[in-house]
Amino acid sequence: MNKSNDSHLNKEQIYKAMIDESELLSSEREHLSGCSECRAELEDFEKDLKLLGQTAERFVPLPKNRMVLHEKAGKNSLFGWRTSFAAAITILFFVITMHSDSMKLLLSNKTDVANSELYSEDILMTEVNNLVENSLPAKHLFISREEDTDYDEDFIDFVVPSVDDELLSVAVKGGNVSC
Amino acid sequence: MHLPNQEKYPYSGQDRKSQTVILAEMAVAGNTNAFDQLADLYYNTVYKMVYYRIRSGMDAEDVTQDIFIQVLKNIKNLKDFSLFKSWLFSIAVNKVRDFQRKKRFTSFFGVFSGKDAESEQENEHEAGAESGPLESVIRQNFWKQFEAILNRLSYLEKEVFLLRFIDQLGIKEISTALKKNESTVKTHLYRALKKIRDDGSVKELLKENMP
Ligand SMILES: [Zn+2]
């Protein structure tokens, strides 16, 4: 595999160099740094891909509704309102529960009281978190356009499940076959 | 191309990264304004990323919004904010694939709503309105050839190629975004480059689209 310093890099070595020069053998790297011909070939390919990227970028149409996020910025009171409302409800729930259980709690020992409080706090936090998670700020509900979705996302996921790695491994397999 | 958001955030890579970390921390602490700023900072990047893959402006906007909603819902679960960009791209890659799957699903069952036809038309109008009709034809032709080049690659080859040379991510970022190790990324990138270079189609495409 040893390349003499005089022989030029082949295509495969040029591709390797494009991806990561450290993938080359040290002799190949040495050759590349000293050979203007190989350097030019590498730079030519790099230039083509850079130009491809720039051209693609140039041909992307400007988004029409890009300012939706901006326009709605600041109208975030609903998020705060919902969160506080959720917190208030759960605190109320907590207080009522504690009150109705107060006789029981009075009869139980201190550890039980502590455990029960911890447990209730857990419920409270779970409730709060659930509500917070499900209460998207109004502006984001608006931008999500969920009201005019044509199909049920869950149904689609059920019929056509998200198969992250499966799909990728199929792609990898496909790649192997083609090589 | 004139990109207002890039003017608004003229940060270098490192500045942008530290800006991201600060905004992400604030967003997780419940500052919705910080989240909006974070979304602004990455909106163009994500929108373009989506467009390269689905090549419809209206759909790209919808998918981009879906991506940011997903980001908003899950940013609190992100452990290391310095990986925000890779994480954002992993969400984007998945959302694009979901979209493509849904599109395949709807066309398979022939569930074409009027909305789709309308958007496609509007899309062509939009391309024509922004520039002249000639520019519109050139643009459409470019994307057709771009698609033809990519169609010769496997899914993963295509994805790593786009992420590296069109979205300009580093190998490490791609590896995080795709949850694949670096050598897998490099192997697929190598195959993609080989296929693309060997037939000279990129040169051909560029020759026709020289500004
Ligand atoms: Zn040489």
CSV table of C-alpha atoms and ligand atoms in Angstrom, one decimal:
chain,number,residue,atom,x,y,z
A,1,MET,CA,0.0,0.0,0.0
A,2,ASN,CA,3.0,2.2,0.4
A,3,LYS,CA,2.9,5.0,-2.1
A,4,SER,CA,6.1,6.5,-3.3
A,5,ASN,CA,6.4,10.2,-2.9
A,6,ASP,CA,6.6,10.6,-6.7
A,7,SER,CA,3.3,8.9,-7.7
A,8,HIS,CA,0.2,11.1,-7.8
A,9,LEU,CA,-2.8,10.4,-5.6
A,10,ASN,CA,-5.5,8.4,-7.3
A,11,LYS,CA,-9.2,9.4,-7.3
A,12,GLU,CA,-10.0,7.3,-4.2
A,13,GLN,CA,-7.2,9.1,-2.2
A,14,ILE,CA,-8.5,12.4,-3.4
A,15,TYR,CA,-12.0,11.6,-2.1
A,16,LYS,CA,-10.5,10.5,1.2
A,17,ALA,CA,-8.6,13.8,1.4
A,18,MET,CA,-11.8,15.7,0.8
A,19,ILE,CA,-13.5,14.0,3.6
A,20,ASP,CA,-10.6,14.1,6.1
A,21,GLU,CA,-7.0,14.5,5.2
A,22,SER,CA,-6.0,12.5,8.3
A,23,GLU,CA,-7.6,9.4,6.5
A,24,LEU,CA,-4.5,9.4,4.2
A,25,LEU,CA,-1.3,7.7,4.9
A,26,SER,CA,1.4,10.0,6.0
A,27,SER,CA,3.3,9.5,2.8
A,28,GLU,CA,0.2,10.4,0.8
A,29,ARG,CA,-0.3,13.5,2.9
A,30,GLU,CA,3.2,14.5,2.4
A,31,HIS,CA,2.9,14.0,-1.4
A,32,LEU,CA,-0.3,16.1,-1.4
A,33,SER,CA,1.2,19.0,0.4
A,34,GLY,CA,4.2,19.0,-2.0
A,35,CYS,CA,2.4,18.3,-5.3
A,36,SER,CA,0.6,21.2,-7.0
A,37,GLU,CA,-1.1,18.8,-9.4
A,38,CYS,CA,-2.7,16.7,-6.7
A,39,ARG,CA,-3.5,19.9,-4.7
A,40,ALA,CA,-5.2,21.4,-7.8
A,41,GLU,CA,-7.3,18.3,-8.4
A,42,LEU,CA,-8.4,18.3,-4.8
A,43,GLU,CA,-9.2,22.0,-4.8
A,44,ASP,CA,-11.1,21.7,-8.1
A,45,PHE,CA,-13.4,19.1,-6.6
A,46,GLU,CA,-13.8,21.1,-3.4
A,47,LYS,CA,-14.5,24.2,-5.5
A,48,ASP,CA,-17.2,22.4,-7.4
A,49,LEU,CA,-19.0,21.2,-4.3
A,50,LYS,CA,-18.7,24.6,-2.7
A,51,LEU,CA,-20.2,26.1,-5.9
A,52,LEU,CA,-23.0,23.5,-5.8
A,53,GLY,CA,-23.8,24.5,-2.3
A,54,GLN,CA,-23.8,28.2,-3.1
A,55,THR,CA,-26.0,27.7,-6.2
A,56,ALA,CA,-28.5,25.5,-4.3
A,57,GLU,CA,-28.7,28.3,-1.6
A,58,ARG,CA,-29.2,30.9,-4.2
A,59,PHE,CA,-32.1,29.0,-5.7
A,60,VAL,CA,-34.0,28.5,-2.5
A,61,PRO,CA,-37.1,30.7,-2.6
A,62,LEU,CA,-37.5,33.1,0.3
A,63,PRO,CA,-40.0,31.8,2.9
A,64,LYS,CA,-43.2,33.7,2.7
A,65,ASN,CA,-44.4,33.3,6.3
A,66,ARG,CA,-41.0,33.6,7.9
A,67,MET,CA,-42.0,36.5,10.1
A,68,VAL,CA,-44.8,34.6,11.9
A,69,LEU,CA,-42.5,33.9,14.8
A,70,HIS,CA,-41.5,37.6,15.0
A,71,GLU,CA,-45.1,39.0,14.7
A,72,LYS,CA,-46.3,36.8,17.5
A,73,ALA,CA,-43.3,37.5,19.7
A,74,GLY,CA,-44.1,39.1,23.0
A,75,LYS,CA,-47.6,37.6,23.1
A,76,ASN,CA,-46.4,35.0,25.5
A,77,SER,CA,-48.8,35.8,28.3
A,78,LEU,CA,-50.9,32.8,27.6
A,79,PHE,CA,-48.0,30.5,28.3
A,80,GLY,CA,-47.5,32.1,31.7
A,81,TRP,CA,-51.2,32.2,32.3
A,82,ARG,CA,-51.7,28.5,31.5
A,83,THR,CA,-48.7,27.5,33.6
A,84,SER,CA,-49.9,29.5,36.6
A,85,PHE,CA,-53.5,28.2,36.1
A,86,ALA,CA,-52.2,24.6,36.0
A,87,ALA,CA,-50.1,25.3,39.2
A,88,ALA,CA,-53.1,26.8,40.9
A,89,ILE,CA,-55.4,23.9,40.1
A,90,THR,CA,-52.8,21.3,41.3
A,91,ILE,CA,-52.1,23.2,44.5
A,92,LEU,CA,-55.9,23.4,45.1
A,93,PHE,CA,-56.0,19.6,44.4
A,94,PHE,CA,-53.1,19.1,46.8
A,95,VAL,CA,-54.7,21.2,49.5
A,96,ILE,CA,-58.1,19.4,49.2
A,97,THR,CA,-56.4,16.0,49.2
A,98,MET,CA,-54.3,16.9,52.2
A,99,HIS,CA,-57.3,18.3,54.0
A,100,SER,CA,-59.5,15.3,53.5
A,101,ASP,CA,-56.7,13.0,54.5
A,102,SER,CA,-55.8,15.2,57.5
A,103,MET,CA,-57.5,12.9,60.0
A,104,LYS,CA,-55.5,9.9,58.6
A,105,LEU,CA,-52.3,11.9,58.6
A,106,LEU,CA,-52.9,13.0,62.2
A,107,LEU,CA,-53.1,9.4,63.1
A,108,SER,CA,-50.0,8.3,61.2
A,109,ASN,CA,-46.4,8.9,62.3
A,110,LYS,CA,-44.1,11.7,61.1
A,111,THR,CA,-42.3,9.6,58.4
A,112,ASP,CA,-45.6,8.8,56.8
A,113,VAL,CA,-46.5,12.4,56.8
A,114,ALA,CA,-43.2,13.2,55.1
A,115,ASN,CA,-43.7,10.4,52.6
A,116,SER,CA,-47.2,11.5,51.8
A,117,GLU,CA,-46.0,15.0,51.2
A,118,LEU,CA,-43.3,13.8,48.9
A,119,TYR,CA,-45.8,11.7,47.1
A,120,SER,CA,-48.2,14.6,46.7
A,121,GLU,CA,-45.4,16.9,45.6
A,122,ASP,CA,-44.6,14.2,43.0
A,123,ILE,CA,-48.1,14.2,41.7
A,124,LEU,CA,-48.1,18.0,41.7
A,125,MET,CA,-44.9,18.2,39.7
A,126,THR,CA,-46.1,15.5,37.3
A,127,GLU,CA,-49.4,17.4,36.8
A,128,VAL,CA,-47.6,20.7,36.3
A,129,ASN,CA,-45.1,19.2,33.9
A,130,ASN,CA,-47.8,17.5,31.9
A,131,LEU,CA,-49.8,20.7,31.6
A,132,VAL,CA,-46.7,22.7,30.8
A,133,GLU,CA,-45.7,20.1,28.2
A,134,ASN,CA,-49.1,20.2,26.6
A,135,SER,CA,-49.6,23.9,26.7
A,136,LEU,CA,-47.8,25.2,23.7
A,137,PRO,CA,-47.8,29.0,23.6
A,138,ALA,CA,-50.7,30.2,21.5
A,139,LYS,CA,-48.4,31.6,18.9
A,140,HIS,CA,-46.8,28.2,18.3
A,141,LEU,CA,-50.1,26.5,18.2
A,142,PHE,CA,-51.0,29.1,15.6
A,143,ILE,CA,-47.8,28.6,13.5
A,144,SER,CA,-48.2,24.8,13.8
A,145,ARG,CA,-51.4,25.1,11.7
A,146,GLU,CA,-52.7,22.0,13.6
A,147,GLU,CA,-56.2,23.1,12.9
A,148,ASP,CA,-56.0,22.4,9.2
A,149,THR,CA,-54.0,19.2,9.3
A,150,ASP,CA,-55.6,16.8,6.9
A,151,TYR,CA,-54.8,13.6,8.7
A,152,ASP,CA,-54.3,12.3,12.2
A,153,GLU,CA,-50.6,12.2,12.9
A,154,ASP,CA,-51.0,9.3,15.4
A,155,PHE,CA,-52.9,7.3,12.8
A,156,ILE,CA,-50.1,8.0,10.2
A,157,ASP,CA,-47.5,7.0,12.7
A,158,PHE,CA,-49.5,3.8,13.4
A,159,VAL,CA,-49.8,2.9,9.8
A,160,VAL,CA,-46.3,4.1,8.7
A,161,PRO,CA,-44.3,3.9,11.9
A,162,SER,CA,-41.2,6.0,12.4
A,163,VAL,CA,-38.4,3.6,11.9
A,164,ASP,CA,-35.2,5.5,12.5
A,165,ASP,CA,-32.6,2.9,12.5
A,166,GLU,CA,-34.4,0.3,10.5
A,167,LEU,CA,-34.7,2.7,7.6
A,168,LEU,CA,-31.1,3.7,8.0
A,169,SER,CA,-29.9,0.2,8.1
A,170,VAL,CA,-31.9,-0.7,5.0
A,171,ALA,CA,-30.2,2.3,3.4
A,172,VAL,CA,-26.8,1.0,4.6
A,173,LYS,CA,-27.6,-2.4,3.2
A,174,GLY,CA,-28.7,-0.8,-0.1
A,175,GLY,CA,-25.4,1.0,-0.1
A,176,ASN,CA,-23.5,-2.2,0.4
A,177,VAL,CA,-25.3,-4.0,-2.4
A,178,SER,CA,-24.7,-1.2,-4.8
A,179,CYS,CA,-20.9,-1.3,-4.2
B,1,MET,CA,-29.4,36.2,-1.7
B,2,HIS,CA,-30.6,38.8,0.8
B,3,LEU,CA,-31.1,37.2,4.1
B,4,PRO,CA,-32.3,39.5,6.8
B,5,ASN,CA,-31.7,37.2,9.7
B,6,GLN,CA,-28.1,36.8,8.8
B,7,GLU,CA,-27.7,40.5,9.0
B,8,LYS,CA,-29.4,40.6,12.3
B,9,TYR,CA,-27.0,38.0,13.7
B,10,PRO,CA,-23.6,38.6,12.2
B,11,TYR,CA,-21.9,36.3,14.6
B,12,SER,CA,-18.9,34.1,13.7
B,13,GLY,CA,-19.3,30.4,14.3
B,14,GLN,CA,-18.0,30.5,17.8
B,15,ASP,CA,-20.1,33.6,18.7
B,16,ARG,CA,-23.2,31.9,17.3
B,17,LYS,CA,-22.4,28.8,19.4
B,18,SER,CA,-22.1,30.7,22.7
B,19,GLN,CA,-25.2,32.8,21.8
B,20,THR,CA,-27.0,29.5,21.2
B,21,VAL,CA,-26.0,28.1,24.6
B,22,ILE,CA,-27.1,31.2,26.4
B,23,LEU,CA,-30.5,31.4,24.5
B,24,ALA,CA,-31.1,27.7,25.0
B,25,GLU,CA,-30.5,28.0,28.8
B,26,MET,CA,-32.9,30.9,29.0
B,27,ALA,CA,-35.5,29.1,26.9
B,28,VAL,CA,-35.3,26.1,29.1
B,29,ALA,CA,-35.8,28.3,32.1
B,30,GLY,CA,-39.1,29.4,30.6
B,31,ASN,CA,-38.1,32.5,28.7
B,32,THR,CA,-40.2,32.3,25.6
B,33,ASN,CA,-38.6,35.4,24.1
B,34,ALA,CA,-35.2,33.6,24.3
B,35,PHE,CA,-36.8,30.7,22.5
B,36,ASP,CA,-38.0,33.0,19.7
B,37,GLN,CA,-34.6,34.5,19.3
B,38,LEU,CA,-33.1,31.0,19.1
B,39,ALA,CA,-35.6,30.1,16.5
B,40,ASP,CA,-34.8,33.3,14.5
B,41,LEU,CA,-31.1,32.5,14.7
B,42,TYR,CA,-31.6,29.1,13.1
B,43,TYR,CA,-34.7,29.7,11.0
B,44,ASN,CA,-32.9,30.2,7.7
B,45,THR,CA,-30.5,27.4,8.2
B,46,VAL,CA,-33.4,24.9,8.9
B,47,TYR,CA,-35.7,26.2,6.2
B,48,LYS,CA,-33.0,25.9,3.6
B,49,MET,CA,-32.0,22.4,4.9
B,50,VAL,CA,-35.6,21.3,4.5
B,51,TYR,CA,-36.0,22.9,1.1
B,52,TYR,CA,-32.9,21.1,-0.3
B,53,ARG,CA,-34.6,17.9,0.5
B,54,ILE,CA,-38.3,18.5,-0.4
B,55,ARG,CA,-38.0,21.3,-2.9
B,56,SER,CA,-41.3,23.0,-2.2
B,57,GLY,CA,-41.3,26.3,-0.5
B,58,MET,CA,-44.7,26.0,1.2
B,59,ASP,CA,-44.1,22.5,2.4
B,60,ALA,CA,-40.6,23.5,3.6
B,61,GLU,CA,-42.2,26.3,5.7
B,62,ASP,CA,-44.7,23.9,7.3
B,63,VAL,CA,-42.0,21.3,8.0
B,64,THR,CA,-39.7,24.0,9.4
B,65,GLN,CA,-42.4,25.1,11.8
B,66,ASP,CA,-43.0,21.5,12.8
B,67,ILE,CA,-39.3,21.2,13.6
B,68,PHE,CA,-39.2,24.3,15.8
B,69,ILE,CA,-42.3,23.1,17.6
B,70,GLN,CA,-40.5,19.8,18.3
B,71,VAL,CA,-37.5,21.8,19.5
B,72,LEU,CA,-39.7,23.8,21.8
B,73,LYS,CA,-41.3,20.7,23.3
B,74,ASN,CA,-38.0,18.9,23.8
B,75,ILE,CA,-35.3,21.4,24.4
B,76,LYS,CA,-35.6,20.8,28.2
B,77,ASN,CA,-34.3,17.3,27.5
B,78,LEU,CA,-31.2,18.4,25.8
B,79,LYS,CA,-28.3,17.8,28.2
B,80,ASP,CA,-25.5,19.6,26.4
B,81,PHE,CA,-26.6,22.9,24.7
B,82,SER,CA,-23.3,23.1,22.8
B,83,LEU,CA,-24.7,20.2,20.8
B,84,PHE,CA,-27.8,22.2,19.9
B,85,LYS,CA,-27.1,22.5,16.2
B,86,SER,CA,-26.5,18.8,15.8
B,87,TRP,CA,-29.6,18.0,17.8
B,88,LEU,CA,-31.6,20.5,15.8
B,89,PHE,CA,-30.5,18.8,12.6
B,90,SER,CA,-31.3,15.4,13.9
B,91,ILE,CA,-34.9,16.6,14.5
B,92,ALA,CA,-34.9,18.2,11.1
B,93,VAL,CA,-33.7,15.0,9.4
B,94,ASN,CA,-36.4,13.0,11.1
B,95,LYS,CA,-39.2,15.5,10.3
B,96,VAL,CA,-38.2,15.7,6.7
B,97,ARG,CA,-38.3,11.9,6.5
B,98,ASP,CA,-41.7,11.9,8.2
B,99,PHE,CA,-42.9,14.3,5.7
B,100,GLN,CA,-41.5,12.3,2.8
B,101,ARG,CA,-43.1,9.2,4.2
B,102,LYS,CA,-46.4,10.9,4.6
B,103,LYS,CA,-46.2,12.2,1.1
B,104,ARG,CA,-45.4,8.7,-0.2
B,105,PHE,CA,-48.3,7.4,2.0
B,106,THR,CA,-50.8,9.9,0.6
B,107,SER,CA,-49.7,9.3,-3.0
B,108,PHE,CA,-49.8,5.6,-2.5
B,109,PHE,CA,-53.4,5.7,-1.4
B,110,GLY,CA,-54.3,8.5,-3.9
B,111,VAL,CA,-55.3,10.8,-1.1
B,112,PHE,CA,-54.5,14.0,-3.0
B,113,SER,CA,-56.2,16.9,-1.4
B,114,GLY,CA,-56.9,20.1,-3.4
B,115,LYS,CA,-54.5,21.8,-1.0
B,116,ASP,CA,-51.5,20.0,-2.4
B,117,ALA,CA,-52.3,20.9,-6.0
B,118,GLU,CA,-52.8,24.5,-4.9
B,119,SER,CA,-49.6,24.7,-3.1
B,120,GLU,CA,-47.6,23.3,-6.0
B,121,GLN,CA,-49.1,25.9,-8.3
B,122,GLU,CA,-48.5,28.7,-5.8
B,123,ASN,CA,-45.0,27.5,-5.4
B,124,GLU,CA,-44.3,27.9,-9.1
B,125,HIS,CA,-46.0,31.3,-9.0
B,126,GLU,CA,-43.8,32.3,-6.1
B,127,ALA,CA,-40.7,31.2,-7.8
B,128,GLY,CA,-41.8,33.2,-10.9
B,129,ALA,CA,-42.9,36.2,-9.0
B,130,GLU,CA,-39.6,36.6,-7.1
B,131,SER,CA,-37.6,36.7,-10.2
B,132,GLY,CA,-38.3,36.7,-14.0
B,133,PRO,CA,-39.9,33.7,-15.8
B,134,LEU,CA,-36.4,32.9,-17.2
B,135,GLU,CA,-34.9,32.7,-13.7
B,136,SER,CA,-37.9,30.5,-12.7
B,137,VAL,CA,-37.1,28.1,-15.5
B,138,ILE,CA,-33.4,28.0,-14.7
B,139,ARG,CA,-34.3,27.4,-11.0
B,140,GLN,CA,-36.7,24.6,-11.8
B,141,ASN,CA,-34.2,23.0,-14.1
B,142,PHE,CA,-31.5,23.3,-11.4
B,143,TRP,CA,-33.6,21.5,-8.8
B,144,LYS,CA,-34.5,18.8,-11.3
B,145,GLN,CA,-30.9,18.0,-12.0
B,146,PHE,CA,-30.0,18.4,-8.4
B,147,GLU,CA,-32.6,15.7,-7.6
B,148,ALA,CA,-31.3,13.5,-10.4
B,149,ILE,CA,-27.8,13.6,-8.9
B,150,LEU,CA,-29.0,12.8,-5.4
B,151,ASN,CA,-31.3,10.0,-6.6
B,152,ARG,CA,-28.3,7.9,-7.6
B,153,LEU,CA,-27.3,7.8,-3.9
B,154,SER,CA,-28.7,5.6,-1.2
B,155,TYR,CA,-30.6,7.3,1.6
B,156,LEU,CA,-27.7,7.5,4.0
B,157,GLU,CA,-25.2,8.5,1.2
B,158,LYS,CA,-27.6,11.3,0.2
B,159,GLU,CA,-28.1,12.5,3.8
B,160,VAL,CA,-24.4,12.6,4.7
B,161,PHE,CA,-23.6,14.3,1.4
B,162,LEU,CA,-26.2,17.0,1.9
B,163,LEU,CA,-25.3,17.5,5.5
B,164,ARG,CA,-21.6,17.9,4.7
B,165,PHE,CA,-21.5,19.8,1.5
B,166,ILE,CA,-24.8,21.6,1.2
B,167,ASP,CA,-25.7,22.3,4.9
B,168,GLN,CA,-22.0,22.6,5.7
B,169,LEU,CA,-21.9,20.5,8.9
B,170,GLY,CA,-18.7,19.0,10.2
B,171,ILE,CA,-18.2,15.2,10.3
B,172,LYS,CA,-18.7,15.2,14.1
B,173,GLU,CA,-21.9,17.2,13.8
B,174,ILE,CA,-23.2,14.8,11.2
B,175,SER,CA,-22.3,11.9,13.3
B,176,THR,CA,-24.3,13.3,16.3
B,177,ALA,CA,-27.2,14.4,14.1
B,178,LEU,CA,-27.6,10.9,12.5
B,179,LYS,CA,-26.5,9.0,15.6
B,180,LYS,CA,-24.0,7.1,13.5
B,181,ASN,CA,-20.3,6.8,14.3
B,182,GLU,CA,-17.8,8.9,12.4
B,183,SER,CA,-16.4,6.1,10.4
B,184,THR,CA,-19.8,5.2,9.1
B,185,VAL,CA,-20.4,8.8,8.1
B,186,LYS,CA,-17.0,8.9,6.3
B,187,THR,CA,-17.7,5.6,4.5
B,188,HIS,CA,-21.0,6.9,3.2
B,189,LEU,CA,-19.5,10.2,2.3
B,190,TYR,CA,-16.8,8.5,0.4
B,191,ARG,CA,-19.3,6.4,-1.6
B,192,ALA,CA,-21.4,9.5,-2.3
B,193,LEU,CA,-18.3,11.5,-3.6
B,194,LYS,CA,-17.2,8.6,-5.7
B,195,LYS,CA,-20.6,8.3,-7.4
B,196,ILE,CA,-20.9,12.0,-7.9
B,197,ARG,CA,-17.5,12.7,-9.1
B,198,ASP,CA,-17.1,9.7,-11.4
B,199,ASP,CA,-19.9,10.7,-13.8
B,200,GLY,CA,-19.2,14.4,-13.9
B,201,SER,CA,-22.8,15.4,-13.4
B,202,VAL,CA,-22.0,18.1,-10.9
B,203,LYS,CA,-19.7,19.8,-13.4
B,204,GLU,CA,-22.4,19.6,-15.9
B,205,LEU,CA,-25.0,21.1,-13.6
B,206,LEU,CA,-22.6,23.9,-12.6
B,207,LYS,CA,-21.7,24.8,-16.1
B,208,GLU,CA,-25.4,25.3,-16.9
B,209,ASN,CA,-26.0,27.4,-13.8
B,210,MET,CA,-23.1,29.7,-13.7
B,211,PRO,CA,-24.3,33.1,-12.5
C,1,ZN,ZN,0.7,14.5,-7.2
